[in-house]
Amino acid sequence: MQRRMLSKEDEAAVGNDELEVRREDQDKINRFSRLHQRETLLEEDLKGRAKEKEDLEEISSELELADEDEKIPYE
């Protein structure tokens, strides 16, 4: 399937009139939108989990370095 952009002439010919979108094309647009939204949410979740992992690794390192007799504050 070959995709192409509208030429300037084709774009001017359409003007401000309503352009009908085929159902097939609208379905593809909708699917892309859903997948893009999902990707965005997953990327945000991944960043949050990476930050949490980093924090846990830092806490783990601090616990390994702490003296056994020393009290460790807990929040």
CSV table of C-alpha atoms in Angstrom, one decimal:
chain,number,residue,atom,x,y,z
A,1,MET,CA,0.0,0.0,0.0
A,2,GLN,CA,1.5,3.3,-1.1
A,3,ARG,CA,0.9,6.4,1.0
A,4,ARG,CA,1.3,9.9,-0.2
A,5,MET,CA,0.7,13.4,1.0
A,6,LEU,CA,-1.7,15.7,-0.8
A,7,SER,CA,0.1,18.0,-3.2
A,8,LYS,CA,-0.4,21.8,-2.7
A,9,GLU,CA,-2.8,21.8,-5.7
A,10,ASP,CA,-4.9,19.0,-4.3
A,11,GLU,CA,-4.9,20.6,-0.9
A,12,ALA,CA,-6.1,23.9,-2.4
A,13,ALA,CA,-8.8,22.2,-4.4
A,14,VAL,CA,-10.2,20.7,-1.2
A,15,GLY,CA,-10.4,24.2,0.3
A,16,ASN,CA,-12.4,24.6,3.5
A,17,ASP,CA,-15.1,22.2,2.4
A,18,GLU,CA,-15.8,19.2,4.5
A,19,LEU,CA,-13.7,16.2,3.5
A,20,GLU,CA,-15.3,12.8,4.0
A,21,VAL,CA,-13.2,10.1,5.6
A,22,ARG,CA,-13.7,6.5,4.6
A,23,ARG,CA,-14.7,4.2,7.5
A,24,GLU,CA,-11.6,2.1,6.9
A,25,ASP,CA,-9.4,5.2,7.3
A,26,GLN,CA,-11.2,6.4,10.4
A,27,ASP,CA,-10.8,2.9,11.9
A,28,LYS,CA,-7.1,3.1,11.3
A,29,ILE,CA,-6.9,6.6,12.8
A,30,ASN,CA,-8.8,5.4,15.9
A,31,ARG,CA,-6.6,2.4,16.3
A,32,PHE,CA,-3.4,4.5,16.0
A,33,SER,CA,-4.8,6.9,18.6
A,34,ARG,CA,-5.6,4.1,21.0
A,35,LEU,CA,-2.1,2.5,20.5
A,36,HIS,CA,-0.4,5.9,20.9
A,37,GLN,CA,-2.3,6.6,24.1
A,38,ARG,CA,-1.4,3.2,25.4
A,39,GLU,CA,2.3,3.7,24.6
A,40,THR,CA,2.3,7.1,26.4
A,41,LEU,CA,0.8,5.5,29.5
A,42,LEU,CA,3.2,2.6,29.4
A,43,GLU,CA,6.2,5.0,29.1
A,44,GLU,CA,5.0,7.0,32.1
A,45,ASP,CA,4.5,3.8,34.1
A,46,LEU,CA,8.0,2.7,33.1
A,47,LYS,CA,9.5,6.0,34.2
A,48,GLY,CA,7.7,5.6,37.5
A,49,ARG,CA,8.9,2.1,38.0
A,50,ALA,CA,12.5,3.0,37.1
A,51,LYS,CA,12.4,5.8,39.7
A,52,GLU,CA,11.0,3.4,42.3
A,53,LYS,CA,13.7,0.8,41.5
A,54,GLU,CA,16.4,3.4,41.8
A,55,ASP,CA,15.0,4.5,45.2
A,56,LEU,CA,14.9,0.9,46.4
A,57,GLU,CA,18.5,0.2,45.3
A,58,GLU,CA,19.6,3.4,47.1
A,59,ILE,CA,17.8,2.3,50.3
A,60,SER,CA,19.2,-1.2,50.0
A,61,SER,CA,22.7,0.2,49.7
A,62,GLU,CA,22.2,2.4,52.8
A,63,LEU,CA,20.9,-0.5,54.8
A,64,GLU,CA,24.0,-2.6,53.9
A,65,LEU,CA,26.3,0.2,55.0
A,66,ALA,CA,24.4,0.9,58.3
A,67,ASP,CA,25.7,-0.5,61.5
A,68,GLU,CA,23.6,-3.3,62.9
A,69,ASP,CA,23.3,-1.6,66.3
A,70,GLU,CA,22.2,1.7,64.9
A,71,LYS,CA,18.5,2.4,64.7
A,72,ILE,CA,17.2,3.1,61.2
A,73,PRO,CA,14.4,5.7,60.8
A,74,TYR,CA,11.4,4.3,59.1
A,75,GLU,CA,8.7,6.5,57.3
